[in-house]
Amino acid sequence: MLLIIYHVSLMYNSRAFLLKAPDRSGIFDLIHLWTHPWRMSLLFLISGVVTGILLTRQPPGALRRIRTRQLVTPFLFGVLFLIPPQMYVWLNGALGVHISLFDVFWHYVTLTPVRLPDGEQALLLGVQHLWYLAYLWFYTVILTFAVSAWPQFLPSLGRRLGTWLAGKRILVVPAVLFVLMKLLLRPNFPPTLDILNDWYSHAVYLTSFLLGVVMATRDEYWDALVATRKPALILALTCATGLSLLFLILPADEPEKWRTLFGRVLGGTFQWSAVVAVLGYAKICWTSENAIIAYLNRAVLTYYVIHQTVMLLIAYGLHQAGLLSVSSFIPISVATLAVCALSYELKRRLEMFWRIRNSALAV
């Protein structure tokens, strides 16, 4: 849900995006500052937890095959059918290129550049929001091969981290690590979302993923998260406030190097403290099976794969009608969520139909 809100907000904040509304607001920059530092780290950590649990139930090779089917199939589907409509919106809505959706598909599939109004040419390549699926598959492959080659890899890693993550250290040590990565790696290896050349992102997300894998079956880590949830929440809110003051309220002529330095320290601290707060409070709030969460767990991949394309097509329709403005933020978010929900229900019913049909044929 937060990802949909975040991506819709990109059309209204000061950051570059595929389609921008004619009017902007600093409120949408707050959405970026308050969610972006920790949201993907949390997602990779949760993915690591799931992977760690699955490794206790099946051998690494079997898990690798299952995850390949679960992740690569929707990734390829999205790259082939969901990215071209986003390129269509970008070319027509942001760059002023008058090109049909069919022609965008043709240029995309044949790797033929599109001529822009300024005379430059653009090659339609990219995976947009689907990069997460590729990264998660890549990390899963690395982990499963490591566990196959060294069966004691995870128990050994868990024992080594036990001292570093015991008690309140589970809040402090990873936060320091994320701050150091922002200070030392990010300036030299800025995020690119190119899986072969994205060293800072790999350092952050692979660390989050491995933390989740190690934490998956060790109760002492979860007890430590619960015990530190309150200071983590206070620290996260303090960092969020500091980031807001630093980038949205202070005058623009403040020394840029100091603003960047403090921003990275606050961002790295916020990145982990928010994760600890979310997990700590979730651990005590949801202690039994929840039907809504169980349903959304099954639906989340569908929502993830299609939401950005749906969002951009809805926004582009409003843009063409002259209705894309700050007031359309909530309608676009709600409509995107509704289309995702309907798409999942259609997918679920089609799968049920094919299972019943195959069972009938087998009989």
CSV table of C-alpha atoms in Angstrom, one decimal:
chain,number,residue,atom,x,y,z
A,1,MET,CA,0.0,0.0,0.0
A,2,LEU,CA,2.8,2.4,0.9
A,3,LEU,CA,4.6,1.7,-2.4
A,4,ILE,CA,1.5,2.8,-4.3
A,5,ILE,CA,1.3,6.0,-2.3
A,6,TYR,CA,5.1,6.6,-2.8
A,7,HIS,CA,5.0,6.1,-6.5
A,8,VAL,CA,1.9,8.3,-7.0
A,9,SER,CA,3.7,11.0,-5.0
A,10,LEU,CA,6.6,11.0,-7.4
A,11,MET,CA,4.4,12.8,-9.9
A,12,TYR,CA,3.9,15.7,-7.5
A,13,ASN,CA,7.3,16.1,-5.8
A,14,SER,CA,10.6,17.7,-6.9
A,15,ARG,CA,12.2,14.5,-8.1
A,16,ALA,CA,12.4,13.4,-11.8
A,17,PHE,CA,9.8,10.8,-12.8
A,18,LEU,CA,8.2,9.4,-16.0
A,19,LEU,CA,5.2,11.9,-15.7
A,20,LYS,CA,5.0,15.1,-13.7
A,21,ALA,CA,1.9,17.0,-12.7
A,22,PRO,CA,1.9,20.7,-13.6
A,23,ASP,CA,1.6,21.7,-9.9
A,24,ARG,CA,3.8,20.4,-7.1
A,25,SER,CA,3.8,20.5,-3.3
A,26,GLY,CA,6.4,20.1,-0.6
A,27,ILE,CA,4.1,17.6,1.2
A,28,PHE,CA,5.0,15.0,-1.5
A,29,ASP,CA,8.7,15.5,-0.8
A,30,LEU,CA,7.9,14.6,2.8
A,31,ILE,CA,6.4,11.3,1.6
A,32,HIS,CA,9.8,10.6,-0.1
A,33,LEU,CA,11.9,11.7,2.9
A,34,TRP,CA,9.7,9.8,5.4
A,35,THR,CA,9.4,6.5,3.5
A,36,HIS,CA,12.2,6.0,0.9
A,37,PRO,CA,15.1,5.6,3.3
A,38,TRP,CA,13.7,2.4,4.9
A,39,ARG,CA,10.9,1.0,2.8
A,40,MET,CA,13.0,-1.2,0.4
A,41,SER,CA,15.4,-2.3,3.2
A,42,LEU,CA,12.4,-3.5,5.1
A,43,LEU,CA,11.1,-5.3,2.0
A,44,PHE,CA,14.4,-7.1,1.4
A,45,LEU,CA,14.6,-8.0,5.1
A,46,ILE,CA,11.1,-9.6,5.0
A,47,SER,CA,12.1,-11.4,1.8
A,48,GLY,CA,15.2,-12.7,3.7
A,49,VAL,CA,13.0,-13.9,6.6
A,50,VAL,CA,10.8,-15.8,4.2
A,51,THR,CA,13.8,-17.3,2.5
A,52,GLY,CA,15.4,-18.3,5.8
A,53,ILE,CA,12.2,-20.1,6.9
A,54,LEU,CA,11.9,-21.9,3.5
A,55,LEU,CA,15.5,-23.1,3.8
A,56,THR,CA,14.5,-25.0,6.9
A,57,ARG,CA,11.8,-26.9,5.0
A,58,GLN,CA,13.4,-27.7,1.6
A,59,PRO,CA,16.9,-28.1,0.1
A,60,PRO,CA,18.6,-25.1,-1.5
A,61,GLY,CA,18.3,-26.4,-5.0
A,62,ALA,CA,14.5,-26.9,-4.7
A,63,LEU,CA,14.1,-23.4,-3.2
A,64,ARG,CA,16.2,-21.9,-6.0
A,65,ARG,CA,13.9,-23.6,-8.6
A,66,ILE,CA,10.7,-22.5,-6.9
A,67,ARG,CA,12.0,-18.9,-6.4
A,68,THR,CA,13.1,-18.8,-10.1
A,69,ARG,CA,9.6,-19.7,-11.2
A,70,GLN,CA,7.9,-17.3,-8.7
A,71,LEU,CA,10.2,-14.3,-9.5
A,72,VAL,CA,11.5,-14.6,-13.0
A,73,THR,CA,8.1,-15.4,-14.6
A,74,PRO,CA,6.4,-12.2,-13.4
A,75,PHE,CA,9.6,-10.2,-14.1
A,76,LEU,CA,9.7,-11.3,-17.7
A,77,PHE,CA,5.9,-10.8,-18.1
A,78,GLY,CA,6.3,-7.3,-16.7
A,79,VAL,CA,9.3,-6.4,-18.8
A,80,LEU,CA,7.6,-7.5,-22.0
A,81,PHE,CA,4.1,-6.1,-21.4
A,82,LEU,CA,4.1,-3.6,-18.6
A,83,ILE,CA,7.2,-1.5,-19.2
A,84,PRO,CA,6.2,-0.4,-22.8
A,85,PRO,CA,3.0,1.4,-21.6
A,86,GLN,CA,5.2,3.3,-19.1
A,87,MET,CA,7.5,4.3,-21.9
A,88,TYR,CA,4.5,5.4,-23.9
A,89,VAL,CA,3.4,7.7,-21.0
A,90,TRP,CA,6.9,9.1,-20.6
A,91,LEU,CA,7.3,9.8,-24.4
A,92,ASN,CA,3.9,11.4,-24.9
A,93,GLY,CA,3.3,13.0,-21.5
A,94,ALA,CA,6.7,14.2,-20.5
A,95,LEU,CA,8.8,14.6,-23.7
A,96,GLY,CA,6.1,15.6,-26.1
A,97,VAL,CA,6.7,12.8,-28.6
A,98,HIS,CA,3.5,11.9,-30.5
A,99,ILE,CA,3.8,8.1,-30.8
A,100,SER,CA,1.2,5.3,-30.6
A,101,LEU,CA,1.4,2.5,-28.1
A,102,PHE,CA,1.8,0.0,-30.9
A,103,ASP,CA,4.8,1.9,-32.2
A,104,VAL,CA,6.3,2.1,-28.7
A,105,PHE,CA,6.0,-1.7,-28.4
A,106,TRP,CA,7.7,-2.1,-31.8
A,107,HIS,CA,10.6,0.3,-30.9
A,108,TYR,CA,10.9,-1.5,-27.5
A,109,VAL,CA,11.0,-5.1,-28.9
A,110,THR,CA,13.3,-4.3,-31.8
A,111,LEU,CA,15.6,-2.0,-29.7
A,112,THR,CA,15.1,0.8,-32.3
A,113,PRO,CA,15.7,4.3,-30.9
A,114,VAL,CA,12.9,6.8,-30.8
A,115,ARG,CA,13.7,10.3,-32.1
A,116,LEU,CA,12.9,13.0,-29.6
A,117,PRO,CA,11.7,16.6,-30.4
A,118,ASP,CA,15.2,18.0,-29.6
A,119,GLY,CA,16.7,15.7,-32.2
A,120,GLU,CA,18.2,13.3,-29.7
A,121,GLN,CA,17.4,9.6,-29.8
A,122,ALA,CA,16.2,7.5,-26.9
A,123,LEU,CA,16.6,3.7,-26.7
A,124,LEU,CA,13.7,2.2,-24.8
A,125,LEU,CA,15.4,0.1,-22.2
A,126,GLY,CA,14.7,-0.3,-18.5
A,127,VAL,CA,13.0,-2.4,-15.9
A,128,GLN,CA,11.5,0.5,-13.9
A,129,HIS,CA,10.0,-0.8,-10.6
A,130,LEU,CA,10.5,-4.5,-11.5
A,131,TRP,CA,14.2,-4.2,-10.5
A,132,TYR,CA,13.3,-5.6,-7.0
A,133,LEU,CA,12.3,-9.0,-8.5
A,134,ALA,CA,15.6,-9.3,-10.3
A,135,TYR,CA,17.6,-8.3,-7.3
A,136,LEU,CA,15.7,-10.7,-5.0
A,137,TRP,CA,16.2,-13.6,-7.4
A,138,PHE,CA,19.9,-12.8,-7.7
A,139,TYR,CA,20.4,-12.7,-3.9
A,140,THR,CA,18.4,-15.9,-3.5
A,141,VAL,CA,20.6,-17.7,-6.1
A,142,ILE,CA,23.8,-16.5,-4.3
A,143,LEU,CA,22.5,-17.7,-1.0
A,144,THR,CA,21.2,-21.1,-2.1
A,145,PHE,CA,24.5,-21.9,-3.9
A,146,ALA,CA,26.4,-20.7,-0.7
A,147,VAL,CA,24.3,-23.0,1.5
A,148,SER,CA,24.7,-25.9,-0.9
A,149,ALA,CA,28.5,-25.5,-0.9
A,150,TRP,CA,28.7,-24.8,2.8
A,151,PRO,CA,25.7,-26.2,4.8
A,152,GLN,CA,26.9,-24.6,8.0
A,153,PHE,CA,27.0,-21.1,6.4
A,154,LEU,CA,23.8,-19.8,8.0
A,155,PRO,CA,24.3,-21.4,11.5
A,156,SER,CA,27.8,-20.0,11.5
A,157,LEU,CA,26.7,-16.6,10.4
A,158,GLY,CA,24.0,-16.6,13.0
A,159,ARG,CA,26.4,-17.4,15.8
A,160,ARG,CA,28.9,-14.7,14.7
A,161,LEU,CA,26.1,-12.1,14.6
A,162,GLY,CA,24.7,-13.2,17.9
A,163,THR,CA,27.1,-11.1,19.9
A,164,TRP,CA,26.8,-8.1,17.6
A,165,LEU,CA,23.0,-8.1,17.6
A,166,ALA,CA,22.3,-9.0,21.2
A,167,GLY,CA,19.9,-6.8,23.1
A,168,LYS,CA,20.1,-3.1,22.3
A,169,ARG,CA,22.9,-3.7,19.8
A,170,ILE,CA,20.3,-4.9,17.3
A,171,LEU,CA,19.3,-1.2,17.0
A,172,VAL,CA,22.8,0.3,17.2
A,173,VAL,CA,25.1,-1.9,15.1
A,174,PRO,CA,23.1,-2.2,11.9
A,175,ALA,CA,22.3,1.6,12.0
A,176,VAL,CA,26.0,2.4,12.2
A,177,LEU,CA,26.7,0.0,9.3
A,178,PHE,CA,24.0,1.7,7.2
A,179,VAL,CA,25.4,5.1,8.0
A,180,LEU,CA,28.9,4.0,7.0
A,181,MET,CA,27.6,2.6,3.7
A,182,LYS,CA,25.9,6.0,3.0
A,183,LEU,CA,29.1,7.9,3.9
A,184,LEU,CA,31.6,5.7,2.2
A,185,LEU,CA,29.9,3.8,-0.6
A,186,ARG,CA,27.1,6.0,-1.9
A,187,PRO,CA,29.3,9.0,-3.0
A,188,ASN,CA,31.5,6.7,-5.1
A,189,PHE,CA,28.8,4.2,-6.2
A,190,PRO,CA,25.5,6.1,-6.5
A,191,PRO,CA,22.4,3.9,-7.0
A,192,THR,CA,21.8,3.0,-10.7
A,193,LEU,CA,19.3,0.1,-10.5
A,194,ASP,CA,21.6,-1.6,-13.0
A,195,ILE,CA,22.1,-5.0,-11.4
A,196,LEU,CA,25.6,-5.4,-12.8
A,197,ASN,CA,26.8,-1.9,-11.7
A,198,ASP,CA,24.9,-1.0,-8.5
A,199,TRP,CA,27.3,-1.6,-5.7
A,200,TYR,CA,25.9,0.7,-3.1
A,201,SER,CA,22.4,-0.7,-3.5
A,202,HIS,CA,23.7,-4.3,-3.4
A,203,ALA,CA,25.6,-3.5,-0.2
A,204,VAL,CA,22.4,-2.2,1.4
A,205,TYR,CA,19.9,-4.6,0.1
A,206,LEU,CA,22.0,-7.8,0.3
A,207,THR,CA,22.8,-6.8,3.9
A,208,SER,CA,19.1,-6.4,4.7
A,209,PHE,CA,18.3,-9.7,3.0
A,210,LEU,CA,21.0,-11.6,4.9
A,211,LEU,CA,19.9,-10.1,8.2
A,212,GLY,CA,16.4,-11.4,7.5
A,213,VAL,CA,17.7,-14.8,6.6
A,214,VAL,CA,19.7,-15.1,9.8
A,215,MET,CA,16.9,-13.6,12.0
A,216,ALA,CA,14.2,-15.9,10.5
A,217,THR,CA,14.5,-18.8,13.0
A,218,ARG,CA,16.2,-17.2,16.0
A,219,ASP,CA,13.8,-16.0,18.7
A,220,GLU,CA,16.5,-13.9,20.5
A,221,TYR,CA,16.6,-11.4,17.6
A,222,TRP,CA,12.8,-11.0,17.6
A,223,ASP,CA,12.8,-10.5,21.4
A,224,ALA,CA,15.5,-7.8,21.0
A,225,LEU,CA,13.4,-6.1,18.3
A,226,VAL,CA,10.4,-6.0,20.6
A,227,ALA,CA,12.5,-4.7,23.5
A,228,THR,CA,14.0,-1.9,21.4
A,229,ARG,CA,10.8,-0.9,19.5
A,230,LYS,CA,10.1,2.3,21.6
A,231,PRO,CA,13.6,3.8,21.4
A,232,ALA,CA,13.6,2.8,17.7
A,233,LEU,CA,10.4,4.6,17.1
A,234,ILE,CA,11.6,7.7,18.9
A,235,LEU,CA,14.9,7.7,17.0
A,236,ALA,CA,13.0,7.2,13.6
A,237,LEU,CA,10.7,10.1,14.3
A,238,THR,CA,13.6,12.3,15.3
A,239,CYS,CA,15.5,11.4,12.1
A,240,ALA,CA,12.4,12.0,10.0
A,241,THR,CA,12.0,15.5,11.6
A,242,GLY,CA,15.7,16.2,11.1
A,243,LEU,CA,15.5,15.3,7.4
A,244,SER,CA,12.5,17.5,6.9
A,245,LEU,CA,14.3,20.4,8.6
A,246,LEU,CA,17.4,19.8,6.6
A,247,PHE,CA,16.0,19.5,3.1
A,248,LEU,CA,12.6,21.3,3.2
A,249,ILE,CA,12.8,24.2,5.7
A,250,LEU,CA,16.5,25.4,5.9
A,251,PRO,CA,17.5,28.0,3.3
A,252,ALA,CA,18.8,26.7,0.0
A,253,ASP,CA,22.1,28.6,0.5
A,254,GLU,CA,23.2,26.4,3.4
A,255,PRO,CA,26.6,24.7,2.7
A,256,GLU,CA,25.7,21.8,0.5
A,257,LYS,CA,28.5,19.5,1.8
A,258,TRP,CA,27.3,19.8,5.4
A,259,ARG,CA,23.7,19.3,4.4
A,260,THR,CA,24.6,16.2,2.5
A,261,LEU,CA,26.8,14.8,5.3
A,262,PHE,CA,24.1,15.3,8.0
A,263,GLY,CA,21.5,14.0,5.6
A,264,ARG,CA,23.4,10.8,5.1
A,265,VAL,CA,23.9,10.3,8.8
A,266,LEU,CA,20.2,10.9,9.5
A,267,GLY,CA,19.2,8.8,6.5
A,268,GLY,CA,21.3,5.8,7.5
A,269,THR,CA,20.1,5.9,11.1
A,270,PHE,CA,16.4,6.4,10.0
A,271,GLN,CA,16.9,3.5,7.5
A,272,TRP,CA,17.4,0.9,10.3
A,273,SER,CA,15.5,2.5,13.3
A,274,ALA,CA,12.3,2.6,11.2
A,275,VAL,CA,12.7,-1.1,10.3
A,276,VAL,CA,13.2,-2.0,14.0
A,277,ALA,CA,10.2,0.0,15.0
A,278,VAL,CA,8.0,-1.5,12.3
A,279,LEU,CA,9.0,-5.1,13.1
A,280,GLY,CA,9.0,-4.6,16.9
A,281,TYR,CA,5.5,-3.3,17.0
A,282,ALA,CA,4.2,-5.8,14.4
A,283,LYS,CA,5.6,-8.6,16.5
A,284,ILE,CA,3.4,-7.6,19.5
A,285,CYS,CA,0.3,-6.4,17.5
A,286,TRP,CA,-0.2,-9.4,15.3
A,287,THR,CA,0.4,-12.6,17.3
A,288,SER,CA,-2.1,-14.8,15.5
A,289,GLU,CA,-3.3,-15.5,12.0
A,290,ASN,CA,-5.1,-12.6,10.3
A,291,ALA,CA,-7.3,-13.3,7.4
A,292,ILE,CA,-6.8,-9.9,5.8
A,293,ILE,CA,-3.0,-10.1,6.0
A,294,ALA,CA,-3.0,-13.7,4.8
A,295,TYR,CA,-5.1,-12.6,1.7
A,296,LEU,CA,-2.8,-9.6,1.0
A,297,ASN,CA,0.3,-11.8,1.4
A,298,ARG,CA,-1.0,-13.9,-1.5
A,299,ALA,CA,-2.0,-10.8,-3.5
A,300,VAL,CA,1.0,-8.6,-3.0
A,301,LEU,CA,3.1,-9.8,-5.9
A,302,THR,CA,0.3,-9.0,-8.4
A,303,TYR,CA,-0.1,-5.6,-6.8
A,304,TYR,CA,3.6,-5.0,-7.0
A,305,VAL,CA,4.0,-6.0,-10.7
A,306,ILE,CA,1.1,-4.1,-12.2
A,307,HIS,CA,0.7,-1.0,-9.9
A,308,GLN,CA,3.1,1.4,-11.6
A,309,THR,CA,1.8,0.8,-15.1
A,310,VAL,CA,-1.8,1.1,-13.9
A,311,MET,CA,-1.0,4.3,-12.0
A,312,LEU,CA,0.7,6.0,-14.9
A,313,LEU,CA,-2.0,5.1,-17.4
A,314,ILE,CA,-4.7,6.5,-15.1
A,315,ALA,CA,-2.6,9.7,-14.5
A,316,TYR,CA,-1.9,10.0,-18.2
A,317,GLY,CA,-5.6,9.9,-19.0
A,318,LEU,CA,-6.1,12.7,-16.4
A,319,HIS,CA,-3.2,14.6,-17.9
A,320,GLN,CA,-4.7,14.4,-21.4
A,321,ALA,CA,-8.0,15.7,-20.0
A,322,GLY,CA,-6.2,18.6,-18.2
A,323,LEU,CA,-7.2,17.1,-14.8
A,324,LEU,CA,-3.8,16.0,-13.4
A,325,SER,CA,-3.2,18.2,-10.4
A,326,VAL,CA,-2.5,17.9,-6.7
A,327,SER,CA,-6.2,17.2,-6.0
A,328,SER,CA,-6.0,14.0,-8.1
A,329,PHE,CA,-3.4,12.4,-5.8
A,330,ILE,CA,-6.0,10.5,-3.7
A,331,PRO,CA,-8.2,9.5,-6.7
A,332,ILE,CA,-5.2,8.1,-8.6
A,333,SER,CA,-4.0,6.2,-5.5
A,334,VAL,CA,-7.5,4.7,-4.8
A,335,ALA,CA,-8.1,3.9,-8.5
A,336,THR,CA,-4.7,2.2,-8.7
A,337,LEU,CA,-5.4,0.1,-5.6
A,338,ALA,CA,-8.9,-0.8,-7.0
A,339,VAL,CA,-7.5,-2.0,-10.3
A,340,CYS,CA,-4.8,-4.0,-8.6
A,341,ALA,CA,-7.4,-5.7,-6.4
A,342,LEU,CA,-9.7,-6.5,-9.3
A,343,SER,CA,-6.7,-7.8,-11.3
A,344,TYR,CA,-5.7,-10.1,-8.5
A,345,GLU,CA,-9.2,-11.4,-8.1
A,346,LEU,CA,-9.4,-12.1,-11.9
A,347,LYS,CA,-6.0,-13.9,-11.7
A,348,ARG,CA,-7.1,-16.0,-8.7
A,349,ARG,CA,-10.4,-17.0,-10.4
A,350,LEU,CA,-8.6,-17.9,-13.7
A,351,GLU,CA,-6.1,-20.1,-11.7
A,352,MET,CA,-9.0,-21.8,-9.9
A,353,PHE,CA,-10.8,-22.4,-13.3
A,354,TRP,CA,-7.7,-24.0,-14.8
A,355,ARG,CA,-7.2,-26.2,-11.7
A,356,ILE,CA,-10.8,-27.4,-11.8
A,357,ARG,CA,-10.5,-27.9,-15.6
A,358,ASN,CA,-7.3,-29.9,-15.3
A,359,SER,CA,-8.7,-32.0,-12.5
A,360,ALA,CA,-11.8,-32.8,-14.6
A,361,LEU,CA,-9.6,-33.7,-17.6
A,362,ALA,CA,-7.5,-36.0,-15.4
A,363,VAL,CA,-10.6,-37.8,-14.1
